[in-house]
mmCIF file with all atom_site columns, C-alpha atoms in Angstrom:
data_model
loop_
_atom_site.group_PDB
_atom_site.id
_atom_site.type_symbol
_atom_site.label_atom_id
_atom_site.label_alt_id
_atom_site.label_comp_id
_atom_site.label_asym_id
_atom_site.label_entity_id
_atom_site.label_seq_id
_atom_site.pdbx_PDB_ins_code
_atom_site.Cartn_x
_atom_site.Cartn_y
_atom_site.Cartn_z
_atom_site.occupancy
_atom_site.B_iso_or_equiv
_atom_site.pdbx_formal_charge
_atom_site.auth_seq_id
_atom_site.auth_comp_id
_atom_site.auth_asym_id
_atom_site.auth_atom_id
_atom_site.pdbx_PDB_model_num
ATOM 1   C CA . MET A 1 1   ? 13.486  11.981  -13.742 1.00 0.00 ? 5   MET A CA 1
ATOM 2   C CA . THR A 1 2   ? 13.596  8.324   -14.799 1.00 0.00 ? 6   THR A CA 1
ATOM 3   C CA . ARG A 1 3   ? 10.847  7.400   -17.272 1.00 0.00 ? 7   ARG A CA 1
ATOM 4   C CA . ILE A 1 4   ? 9.334   4.178   -15.909 1.00 0.00 ? 8   ILE A CA 1
ATOM 5   C CA . ILE A 1 5   ? 7.861   1.708   -18.396 1.00 0.00 ? 9   ILE A CA 1
ATOM 6   C CA . ASP A 1 6   ? 8.698   -1.551  -16.516 1.00 0.00 ? 10  ASP A CA 1
ATOM 7   C CA . ILE A 1 7   ? 6.968   -1.479  -13.138 1.00 0.00 ? 11  ILE A CA 1
ATOM 8   C CA . HIS A 1 8   ? 8.339   -4.762  -11.762 1.00 0.00 ? 12  HIS A CA 1
ATOM 9   C CA . HIS A 1 9   ? 11.628  -6.436  -12.646 1.00 0.00 ? 13  HIS A CA 1
ATOM 10  C CA . HIS A 1 10  ? 13.517  -9.297  -11.013 1.00 0.00 ? 14  HIS A CA 1
ATOM 11  C CA . GLY A 1 11  ? 17.129  -9.848  -11.942 1.00 0.00 ? 15  GLY A CA 1
ATOM 12  C CA . ALA A 1 12  ? 20.693  -9.678  -10.719 1.00 0.00 ? 16  ALA A CA 1
ATOM 13  C CA . VAL A 1 13  ? 21.232  -6.617  -12.896 1.00 0.00 ? 17  VAL A CA 1
ATOM 14  C CA . PRO A 1 14  ? 18.838  -3.679  -12.495 1.00 0.00 ? 18  PRO A CA 1
ATOM 15  C CA . LEU A 1 15  ? 17.424  -2.148  -15.664 1.00 0.00 ? 19  LEU A CA 1
ATOM 16  C CA . PRO A 1 16  ? 17.028  1.486   -16.615 1.00 0.00 ? 20  PRO A CA 1
ATOM 17  C CA . ASN A 1 17  ? 13.395  2.585   -16.926 1.00 0.00 ? 21  ASN A CA 1
ATOM 18  C CA . ALA A 1 18  ? 12.429  -0.214  -14.518 1.00 0.00 ? 22  ALA A CA 1
ATOM 19  C CA . ILE A 1 19  ? 11.695  -0.740  -10.846 1.00 0.00 ? 23  ILE A CA 1
ATOM 20  C CA . THR A 1 20  ? 13.799  -3.662  -9.676  1.00 0.00 ? 24  THR A CA 1
ATOM 21  C CA . SER A 1 21  ? 12.212  -5.720  -6.901  1.00 0.00 ? 25  SER A CA 1
ATOM 22  C CA . ILE A 1 22  ? 14.460  -6.527  -3.938  1.00 0.00 ? 26  ILE A CA 1
ATOM 23  C CA . MET A 1 23  ? 13.514  -9.049  -1.274  1.00 0.00 ? 27  MET A CA 1
ATOM 24  C CA . ALA A 1 24  ? 13.772  -7.976  2.345   1.00 0.00 ? 28  ALA A CA 1
ATOM 25  C CA . GLY A 1 25  ? 17.281  -8.333  3.705   1.00 0.00 ? 29  GLY A CA 1
ATOM 26  C CA . ASP A 1 26  ? 19.018  -8.293  0.332   1.00 0.00 ? 30  ASP A CA 1
ATOM 27  C CA . PRO A 1 27  ? 21.317  -5.322  -0.372  1.00 0.00 ? 31  PRO A CA 1
ATOM 28  C CA . LEU A 1 28  ? 20.386  -2.691  -2.908  1.00 0.00 ? 32  LEU A CA 1
ATOM 29  C CA . PRO A 1 29  ? 22.673  -2.852  -5.954  1.00 0.00 ? 33  PRO A CA 1
ATOM 30  C CA . GLU A 1 30  ? 24.900  0.113   -6.657  1.00 0.00 ? 34  GLU A CA 1
ATOM 31  C CA . GLY A 1 31  ? 23.887  2.651   -9.256  1.00 0.00 ? 35  GLY A CA 1
ATOM 32  C CA . GLU A 1 32  ? 21.233  5.199   -10.084 1.00 0.00 ? 36  GLU A CA 1
ATOM 33  C CA . TYR A 1 33  ? 18.415  2.701   -10.463 1.00 0.00 ? 37  TYR A CA 1
ATOM 34  C CA . LEU A 1 34  ? 14.967  2.528   -8.881  1.00 0.00 ? 38  LEU A CA 1
ATOM 35  C CA . PHE A 1 35  ? 13.824  -0.212  -6.503  1.00 0.00 ? 39  PHE A CA 1
ATOM 36  C CA . SER A 1 36  ? 10.956  -1.643  -4.511  1.00 0.00 ? 40  SER A CA 1
ATOM 37  C CA . VAL A 1 37  ? 11.613  -3.553  -1.286  1.00 0.00 ? 41  VAL A CA 1
ATOM 38  C CA . GLY A 1 38  ? 9.391   -5.891  0.682   1.00 0.00 ? 42  GLY A CA 1
ATOM 39  C CA . ILE A 1 39  ? 8.836   -9.239  2.337   1.00 0.00 ? 43  ILE A CA 1
ATOM 40  C CA . HIS A 1 40  ? 7.642   -11.572 -0.403  1.00 0.00 ? 44  HIS A CA 1
ATOM 41  C CA . PRO A 1 41  ? 4.784   -13.908 0.597   1.00 0.00 ? 45  PRO A CA 1
ATOM 42  C CA . TRP A 1 42  ? 7.108   -16.844 -0.029  1.00 0.00 ? 46  TRP A CA 1
ATOM 43  C CA . GLN A 1 43  ? 9.343   -15.534 2.782   1.00 0.00 ? 47  GLN A CA 1
ATOM 44  C CA . THR A 1 44  ? 6.576   -15.516 5.376   1.00 0.00 ? 48  THR A CA 1
ATOM 45  C CA . ASP A 1 45  ? 7.334   -19.004 6.666   1.00 0.00 ? 49  ASP A CA 1
ATOM 46  C CA . ARG A 1 46  ? 10.502  -17.667 8.313   1.00 0.00 ? 50  ARG A CA 1
ATOM 47  C CA . ASN A 1 47  ? 10.862  -17.011 12.045  1.00 0.00 ? 51  ASN A CA 1
ATOM 48  C CA . ASP A 1 48  ? 12.651  -13.648 11.760  1.00 0.00 ? 52  ASP A CA 1
ATOM 49  C CA . LEU A 1 49  ? 9.890   -11.590 10.142  1.00 0.00 ? 53  LEU A CA 1
ATOM 50  C CA . ASP A 1 50  ? 10.153  -8.723  12.625  1.00 0.00 ? 54  ASP A CA 1
ATOM 51  C CA . GLN A 1 51  ? 13.825  -8.268  11.789  1.00 0.00 ? 55  GLN A CA 1
ATOM 52  C CA . MET A 1 52  ? 13.074  -8.558  8.081   1.00 0.00 ? 56  MET A CA 1
ATOM 53  C CA . PHE A 1 53  ? 10.389  -5.898  8.300   1.00 0.00 ? 57  PHE A CA 1
ATOM 54  C CA . GLU A 1 54  ? 12.804  -3.623  10.125  1.00 0.00 ? 58  GLU A CA 1
ATOM 55  C CA . ALA A 1 55  ? 15.203  -4.146  7.200   1.00 0.00 ? 59  ALA A CA 1
ATOM 56  C CA . VAL A 1 56  ? 12.433  -3.031  4.846   1.00 0.00 ? 60  VAL A CA 1
ATOM 57  C CA . ARG A 1 57  ? 11.869  0.078   6.961   1.00 0.00 ? 61  ARG A CA 1
ATOM 58  C CA . GLN A 1 58  ? 15.543  0.943   6.774   1.00 0.00 ? 62  GLN A CA 1
ATOM 59  C CA . ALA A 1 59  ? 15.719  0.279   3.039   1.00 0.00 ? 63  ALA A CA 1
ATOM 60  C CA . VAL A 1 60  ? 12.849  2.620   2.198   1.00 0.00 ? 64  VAL A CA 1
ATOM 61  C CA . GLU A 1 61  ? 14.887  5.509   3.564   1.00 0.00 ? 65  GLU A CA 1
ATOM 62  C CA . ASP A 1 62  ? 17.075  5.182   0.457   1.00 0.00 ? 66  ASP A CA 1
ATOM 63  C CA . PRO A 1 63  ? 15.698  7.680   -2.096  1.00 0.00 ? 67  PRO A CA 1
ATOM 64  C CA . ARG A 1 64  ? 16.082  5.057   -4.839  1.00 0.00 ? 68  ARG A CA 1
ATOM 65  C CA . VAL A 1 65  ? 13.365  2.938   -3.202  1.00 0.00 ? 69  VAL A CA 1
ATOM 66  C CA . VAL A 1 66  ? 10.202  4.274   -4.833  1.00 0.00 ? 70  VAL A CA 1
ATOM 67  C CA . ALA A 1 67  ? 7.721   1.515   -3.980  1.00 0.00 ? 71  ALA A CA 1
ATOM 68  C CA . ILE A 1 68  ? 6.934   -0.993  -1.225  1.00 0.00 ? 72  ILE A CA 1
ATOM 69  C CA . GLY A 1 69  ? 6.849   -4.725  -2.033  1.00 0.00 ? 73  GLY A CA 1
ATOM 70  C CA . GLU A 1 70  ? 6.370   -7.012  -3.504  1.00 0.00 ? 74  GLU A CA 1
ATOM 71  C CA . THR A 1 71  ? 4.093   -8.197  -0.772  1.00 0.00 ? 75  THR A CA 1
ATOM 72  C CA . GLY A 1 72  ? 0.707   -9.858  -0.744  1.00 0.00 ? 76  GLY A CA 1
ATOM 73  C CA . ILE A 1 73  ? -0.995  -13.213 -0.283  1.00 0.00 ? 77  ILE A CA 1
ATOM 74  C CA . ASP A 1 74  ? -0.265  -16.518 -2.032  1.00 0.00 ? 78  ASP A CA 1
ATOM 75  C CA . ARG A 1 75  ? -2.483  -19.525 -1.343  1.00 0.00 ? 79  ARG A CA 1
ATOM 76  C CA . LEU A 1 76  ? 0.017   -21.900 -2.958  1.00 0.00 ? 80  LEU A CA 1
ATOM 77  C CA . LYS A 1 77  ? 3.272   -21.013 -1.244  1.00 0.00 ? 81  LYS A CA 1
ATOM 78  C CA . GLY A 1 78  ? 4.644   -19.280 1.844   1.00 0.00 ? 82  GLY A CA 1
ATOM 79  C CA . GLY A 1 79  ? 3.595   -19.067 5.475   1.00 0.00 ? 83  GLY A CA 1
ATOM 80  C CA . ASN A 1 80  ? 0.048   -19.629 6.722   1.00 0.00 ? 84  ASN A CA 1
ATOM 81  C CA . ILE A 1 81  ? -2.579  -17.227 5.403   1.00 0.00 ? 85  ILE A CA 1
ATOM 82  C CA . ASP A 1 82  ? -2.991  -15.429 8.730   1.00 0.00 ? 86  ASP A CA 1
ATOM 83  C CA . MET A 1 83  ? 0.718   -14.639 8.814   1.00 0.00 ? 87  MET A CA 1
ATOM 84  C CA . GLN A 1 84  ? 0.773   -13.590 5.158   1.00 0.00 ? 88  GLN A CA 1
ATOM 85  C CA . THR A 1 85  ? -2.177  -11.295 5.796   1.00 0.00 ? 89  THR A CA 1
ATOM 86  C CA . GLU A 1 86  ? -0.540  -9.722  8.845   1.00 0.00 ? 90  GLU A CA 1
ATOM 87  C CA . ILE A 1 87  ? 2.688   -9.022  6.941   1.00 0.00 ? 91  ILE A CA 1
ATOM 88  C CA . PHE A 1 88  ? 0.691   -7.680  3.984   1.00 0.00 ? 92  PHE A CA 1
ATOM 89  C CA . LYS A 1 89  ? -1.139  -5.226  6.249   1.00 0.00 ? 93  LYS A CA 1
ATOM 90  C CA . ARG A 1 90  ? 2.142   -4.058  7.776   1.00 0.00 ? 94  ARG A CA 1
ATOM 91  C CA . HIS A 1 91  ? 3.387   -3.239  4.284   1.00 0.00 ? 95  HIS A CA 1
ATOM 92  C CA . ILE A 1 92  ? 0.173   -1.332  3.602   1.00 0.00 ? 96  ILE A CA 1
ATOM 93  C CA . ASP A 1 93  ? 0.757   0.768   6.720   1.00 0.00 ? 97  ASP A CA 1
ATOM 94  C CA . LEU A 1 94  ? 4.318   1.482   5.571   1.00 0.00 ? 98  LEU A CA 1
ATOM 95  C CA . ALA A 1 95  ? 3.130   2.438   2.092   1.00 0.00 ? 99  ALA A CA 1
ATOM 96  C CA . LEU A 1 96  ? 0.625   4.861   3.580   1.00 0.00 ? 100 LEU A CA 1
ATOM 97  C CA . GLU A 1 97  ? 3.213   6.241   5.987   1.00 0.00 ? 101 GLU A CA 1
ATOM 98  C CA . THR A 1 98  ? 5.759   6.862   3.223   1.00 0.00 ? 102 THR A CA 1
ATOM 99  C CA . ALA A 1 99  ? 3.253   7.798   0.471   1.00 0.00 ? 103 ALA A CA 1
ATOM 100 C CA . LYS A 1 100 ? 4.798   5.174   -1.796  1.00 0.00 ? 104 LYS A CA 1
ATOM 101 C CA . PRO A 1 101 ? 2.810   2.764   -3.987  1.00 0.00 ? 105 PRO A CA 1
ATOM 102 C CA . LEU A 1 102 ? 2.474   -0.899  -3.042  1.00 0.00 ? 106 LEU A CA 1
ATOM 103 C CA . ILE A 1 103 ? 3.429   -3.744  -5.406  1.00 0.00 ? 107 ILE A CA 1
ATOM 104 C CA . ILE A 1 104 ? 1.129   -6.709  -4.728  1.00 0.00 ? 108 ILE A CA 1
ATOM 105 C CA . HIS A 1 105 ? 1.730   -10.419 -5.314  1.00 0.00 ? 109 HIS A CA 1
ATOM 106 C CA . ASN A 1 106 ? -1.680  -12.086 -5.627  1.00 0.00 ? 110 ASN A CA 1
ATOM 107 C CA . VAL A 1 107 ? -2.078  -15.819 -6.193  1.00 0.00 ? 111 VAL A CA 1
ATOM 108 C CA . ARG A 1 108 ? -5.656  -17.097 -5.846  1.00 0.00 ? 112 ARG A CA 1
ATOM 109 C CA . SER A 1 109 ? -6.238  -14.517 -3.117  1.00 0.00 ? 113 SER A CA 1
ATOM 110 C CA . SER A 1 110 ? -8.308  -11.707 -4.625  1.00 0.00 ? 114 SER A CA 1
ATOM 111 C CA . ASP A 1 111 ? -11.161 -12.552 -2.251  1.00 0.00 ? 115 ASP A CA 1
ATOM 112 C CA . LEU A 1 112 ? -8.835  -11.729 0.659   1.00 0.00 ? 116 LEU A CA 1
ATOM 113 C CA . ILE A 1 113 ? -6.980  -8.802  -0.904  1.00 0.00 ? 117 ILE A CA 1
ATOM 114 C CA . ILE A 1 114 ? -9.955  -6.853  -2.290  1.00 0.00 ? 118 ILE A CA 1
ATOM 115 C CA . PRO A 1 115 ? -11.652 -6.134  1.099   1.00 0.00 ? 119 PRO A CA 1
ATOM 116 C CA . ILE A 1 116 ? -8.307  -5.014  2.539   1.00 0.00 ? 120 ILE A CA 1
ATOM 117 C CA . LEU A 1 117 ? -7.674  -2.643  -0.372  1.00 0.00 ? 121 LEU A CA 1
ATOM 118 C CA . LYS A 1 118 ? -11.161 -1.159  -0.114  1.00 0.00 ? 122 LYS A CA 1
ATOM 119 C CA . LYS A 1 119 ? -10.466 -0.195  3.496   1.00 0.00 ? 123 LYS A CA 1
ATOM 120 C CA . ALA A 1 120 ? -6.893  0.986   2.951   1.00 0.00 ? 124 ALA A CA 1
ATOM 121 C CA . ASP A 1 121 ? -7.367  3.670   0.244   1.00 0.00 ? 125 ASP A CA 1
ATOM 122 C CA . LEU A 1 122 ? -3.811  3.546   -1.078  1.00 0.00 ? 126 LEU A CA 1
ATOM 123 C CA . LYS A 1 123 ? -1.909  3.360   -4.363  1.00 0.00 ? 127 LYS A CA 1
ATOM 124 C CA . ALA A 1 124 ? -1.651  -0.362  -5.087  1.00 0.00 ? 128 ALA A CA 1
ATOM 125 C CA . ILE A 1 125 ? -0.476  -2.257  -8.179  1.00 0.00 ? 129 ILE A CA 1
ATOM 126 C CA . ILE A 1 126 ? -1.380  -5.912  -8.760  1.00 0.00 ? 130 ILE A CA 1
ATOM 127 C CA . HIS A 1 127 ? 1.693   -7.250  -10.529 1.00 0.00 ? 131 HIS A CA 1
ATOM 128 C CA . GLY A 1 128 ? 1.777   -9.976  -13.181 1.00 0.00 ? 132 GLY A CA 1
ATOM 129 C CA . PHE A 1 129 ? -1.996  -10.253 -13.434 1.00 0.00 ? 133 PHE A CA 1
ATOM 130 C CA . ARG A 1 130 ? -3.244  -13.233 -15.467 1.00 0.00 ? 134 ARG A CA 1
ATOM 131 C CA . GLY A 1 131 ? -6.842  -13.443 -14.285 1.00 0.00 ? 135 GLY A CA 1
ATOM 132 C CA . LYS A 1 132 ? -10.143 -13.138 -16.080 1.00 0.00 ? 136 LYS A CA 1
ATOM 133 C CA . PRO A 1 133 ? -11.984 -9.870  -16.807 1.00 0.00 ? 137 PRO A CA 1
ATOM 134 C CA . ILE A 1 134 ? -14.417 -10.196 -13.900 1.00 0.00 ? 138 ILE A CA 1
ATOM 135 C CA . GLU A 1 135 ? -11.557 -10.499 -11.390 1.00 0.00 ? 139 GLU A CA 1
ATOM 136 C CA . ALA A 1 136 ? -9.765  -7.549  -12.981 1.00 0.00 ? 140 ALA A CA 1
ATOM 137 C CA . LEU A 1 137 ? -12.900 -5.430  -12.683 1.00 0.00 ? 141 LEU A CA 1
ATOM 138 C CA . GLN A 1 138 ? -13.258 -6.340  -9.017  1.00 0.00 ? 142 GLN A CA 1
ATOM 139 C CA . LEU A 1 139 ? -9.654  -5.314  -8.340  1.00 0.00 ? 143 LEU A CA 1
ATOM 140 C CA . LEU A 1 140 ? -10.098 -2.097  -10.295 1.00 0.00 ? 144 LEU A CA 1
ATOM 141 C CA . ASP A 1 141 ? -13.231 -1.348  -8.283  1.00 0.00 ? 145 ASP A CA 1
ATOM 142 C CA . ALA A 1 142 ? -11.138 -1.757  -5.124  1.00 0.00 ? 146 ALA A CA 1
ATOM 143 C CA . GLY A 1 143 ? -8.840  0.989   -6.422  1.00 0.00 ? 147 GLY A CA 1
ATOM 144 C CA . ALA A 1 144 ? -5.998  -1.160  -7.701  1.00 0.00 ? 148 ALA A CA 1
ATOM 145 C CA . TYR A 1 145 ? -3.860  -0.615  -10.768 1.00 0.00 ? 149 TYR A CA 1
ATOM 146 C CA . ILE A 1 146 ? -3.062  -3.688  -12.854 1.00 0.00 ? 150 ILE A CA 1
ATOM 147 C CA . SER A 1 147 ? 0.318   -4.633  -14.317 1.00 0.00 ? 151 SER A CA 1
ATOM 148 C CA . LEU A 1 148 ? 0.642   -7.160  -17.133 1.00 0.00 ? 152 LEU A CA 1
ATOM 149 C CA . GLY A 1 149 ? 3.652   -9.328  -17.890 1.00 0.00 ? 153 GLY A CA 1
ATOM 150 C CA . GLN A 1 150 ? 4.598   -11.841 -20.547 1.00 0.00 ? 154 GLN A CA 1
ATOM 151 C CA . TYR A 1 151 ? 1.496   -13.945 -19.907 1.00 0.00 ? 155 TYR A CA 1
ATOM 152 C CA . PHE A 1 152 ? -1.958  -12.408 -19.648 1.00 0.00 ? 156 PHE A CA 1
ATOM 153 C CA . ASN A 1 153 ? -5.591  -12.981 -20.526 1.00 0.00 ? 157 ASN A CA 1
ATOM 154 C CA . ALA A 1 154 ? -6.202  -11.223 -23.853 1.00 0.00 ? 158 ALA A CA 1
ATOM 155 C CA . GLU A 1 155 ? -9.817  -10.432 -22.949 1.00 0.00 ? 159 GLU A CA 1
ATOM 156 C CA . THR A 1 156 ? -8.792  -8.964  -19.611 1.00 0.00 ? 160 THR A CA 1
ATOM 157 C CA . VAL A 1 157 ? -6.405  -6.541  -21.314 1.00 0.00 ? 161 VAL A CA 1
ATOM 158 C CA . LYS A 1 158 ? -9.372  -4.816  -22.930 1.00 0.00 ? 162 LYS A CA 1
ATOM 159 C CA . THR A 1 159 ? -11.070 -4.174  -19.584 1.00 0.00 ? 163 THR A CA 1
ATOM 160 C CA . ILE A 1 160 ? -8.238  -2.165  -18.001 1.00 0.00 ? 164 ILE A CA 1
ATOM 161 C CA . PRO A 1 161 ? -8.578  1.617   -18.385 1.00 0.00 ? 165 PRO A CA 1
ATOM 162 C CA . ASP A 1 162 ? -5.556  3.397   -19.849 1.00 0.00 ? 166 ASP A CA 1
ATOM 163 C CA . ASP A 1 163 ? -4.918  5.277   -16.623 1.00 0.00 ? 167 ASP A CA 1
ATOM 164 C CA . ARG A 1 164 ? -4.838  2.075   -14.527 1.00 0.00 ? 168 ARG A CA 1
ATOM 165 C CA . LEU A 1 165 ? -2.464  0.047   -16.725 1.00 0.00 ? 169 LEU A CA 1
ATOM 166 C CA . PHE A 1 166 ? 1.156   -0.960  -16.142 1.00 0.00 ? 170 PHE A CA 1
ATOM 167 C CA . ALA A 1 167 ? 3.542   -3.458  -17.745 1.00 0.00 ? 171 ALA A CA 1
ATOM 168 C CA . GLU A 1 168 ? 6.427   -5.494  -16.385 1.00 0.00 ? 172 GLU A CA 1
ATOM 169 C CA . THR A 1 169 ? 9.138   -7.996  -17.190 1.00 0.00 ? 173 THR A CA 1
ATOM 170 C CA . ASP A 1 170 ? 9.027   -9.722  -13.775 1.00 0.00 ? 174 ASP A CA 1
ATOM 171 C CA . GLU A 1 171 ? 11.281  -12.776 -14.327 1.00 0.00 ? 175 GLU A CA 1
ATOM 172 C CA . SER A 1 172 ? 10.788  -12.980 -18.102 1.00 0.00 ? 176 SER A CA 1
ATOM 173 C CA . ILE A 1 173 ? 13.774  -12.990 -20.442 1.00 0.00 ? 177 ILE A CA 1
ATOM 174 C CA . LEU A 1 174 ? 11.745  -10.910 -22.884 1.00 0.00 ? 178 LEU A CA 1
ATOM 175 C CA . PRO A 1 175 ? 12.504  -7.185  -22.985 1.00 0.00 ? 179 PRO A CA 1
ATOM 176 C CA . ILE A 1 176 ? 9.773   -4.841  -21.819 1.00 0.00 ? 180 ILE A CA 1
ATOM 177 C CA . ASP A 1 177 ? 9.337   -3.535  -25.376 1.00 0.00 ? 181 ASP A CA 1
ATOM 178 C CA . ASP A 1 178 ? 8.229   -6.995  -26.537 1.00 0.00 ? 182 ASP A CA 1
ATOM 179 C CA . ILE A 1 179 ? 5.763   -7.329  -23.672 1.00 0.00 ? 183 ILE A CA 1
ATOM 180 C CA . ILE A 1 180 ? 4.298   -3.902  -24.366 1.00 0.00 ? 184 ILE A CA 1
ATOM 181 C CA . LYS A 1 181 ? 3.990   -4.812  -28.038 1.00 0.00 ? 185 LYS A CA 1
ATOM 182 C CA . SER A 1 182 ? 1.934   -7.890  -27.092 1.00 0.00 ? 186 SER A CA 1
ATOM 183 C CA . ILE A 1 183 ? -0.279  -5.746  -24.873 1.00 0.00 ? 187 ILE A CA 1
ATOM 184 C CA . SER A 1 184 ? -0.725  -3.216  -27.671 1.00 0.00 ? 188 SER A CA 1
ATOM 185 C CA . ILE A 1 185 ? -1.832  -5.941  -30.086 1.00 0.00 ? 189 ILE A CA 1
ATOM 186 C CA . ALA A 1 186 ? -4.453  -7.164  -27.607 1.00 0.00 ? 190 ALA A CA 1
ATOM 187 C CA . ARG A 1 187 ? -5.647  -3.579  -27.031 1.00 0.00 ? 191 ARG A CA 1
ATOM 188 C CA . GLN A 1 188 ? -5.463  -2.772  -30.755 1.00 0.00 ? 192 GLN A CA 1
ATOM 189 C CA . THR A 1 189 ? -3.359  0.299   -30.237 1.00 0.00 ? 193 THR A CA 1
ATOM 190 C CA . ASN A 1 190 ? 0.163   1.594   -30.771 1.00 0.00 ? 194 ASN A CA 1
ATOM 191 C CA . PRO A 1 191 ? 2.907   0.342   -28.412 1.00 0.00 ? 195 PRO A CA 1
ATOM 192 C CA . GLU A 1 192 ? 4.413   3.820   -28.190 1.00 0.00 ? 196 GLU A CA 1
ATOM 193 C CA . LYS A 1 193 ? 1.075   5.133   -26.966 1.00 0.00 ? 197 LYS A CA 1
ATOM 194 C CA . ILE A 1 194 ? 1.068   2.481   -24.226 1.00 0.00 ? 198 ILE A CA 1
ATOM 195 C CA . LYS A 1 195 ? 4.628   3.369   -23.223 1.00 0.00 ? 199 LYS A CA 1
ATOM 196 C CA . GLU A 1 196 ? 3.683   7.010   -22.886 1.00 0.00 ? 200 GLU A CA 1
ATOM 197 C CA . GLN A 1 197 ? 0.594   6.136   -20.854 1.00 0.00 ? 201 GLN A CA 1
ATOM 198 C CA . ILE A 1 198 ? 2.539   3.847   -18.510 1.00 0.00 ? 202 ILE A CA 1
ATOM 199 C CA . ALA A 1 199 ? 5.181   6.513   -17.958 1.00 0.00 ? 203 ALA A CA 1
ATOM 200 C CA . LEU A 1 200 ? 2.418   9.016   -17.209 1.00 0.00 ? 204 LEU A CA 1
ATOM 201 C CA . ASN A 1 201 ? 0.703   6.608   -14.812 1.00 0.00 ? 205 ASN A CA 1
ATOM 202 C CA . ALA A 1 202 ? 3.973   6.107   -12.953 1.00 0.00 ? 206 ALA A CA 1
ATOM 203 C CA . GLU A 1 203 ? 4.434   9.850   -12.707 1.00 0.00 ? 207 GLU A CA 1
ATOM 204 C CA . LEU A 1 204 ? 0.888   10.338  -11.423 1.00 0.00 ? 208 LEU A CA 1
ATOM 205 C CA . LEU A 1 205 ? 1.553   7.729   -8.723  1.00 0.00 ? 209 LEU A CA 1
ATOM 206 C CA . SER A 1 206 ? 4.645   9.747   -7.756  1.00 0.00 ? 210 SER A CA 1
ATOM 207 C CA . ILE A 1 207 ? 6.919   6.838   -8.661  1.00 0.00 ? 211 ILE A CA 1
ATOM 208 C CA . LYS A 1 208 ? 10.165  8.720   -8.762  1.00 0.00 ? 212 LYS A CA 1
ATOM 209 C CA . LYS A 1 209 ? 13.375  9.175   -6.879  1.00 0.00 ? 213 LYS A CA 1
ATOM 210 C CA . ARG A 1 210 ? 12.752  11.371  -3.827  1.00 0.00 ? 214 ARG A CA 1
#
């Protein structure tokens, strides 16, 4: 089983030990890698969303697709908020149906996302979180896991329980080891310990090839 330490990666070349995010309609690269697939909030201004969602449904049948998304709500870019919310909820239904975790894109939208998560009761990961501790605690209270990338609030890092923590490269050129090292410094712990915890968290969320 692949040992996941990078929960969310964008790039033309998939990485081992990572989940590479693929936008709806794009083909899955060849190889024994792991992927997530979803309609990104920035795509929600298109007029073919039904067809795109059907493409997501078809893609998740591939055993290499281990998560749904990224999906979510972005107040700065994408379609109108009502449409983003509708598409987000459709991804939640698919995640529940397939028992796969959801990768969430959240830009200035925690007030909208938190009530939805509280009702949904699913495995959800807020990716690339940069917010303050109080927002992190609210998301954690809603059942979410939190993934940190190259940029994060150093005080927030200390508020995330070990068993709710993930790390990611996203679009950074830094390797995941460097990002985990930065997280470990902020948490005043060993980076290898964080790697082991992240891999365990991924396993507990059943993030693995079916």
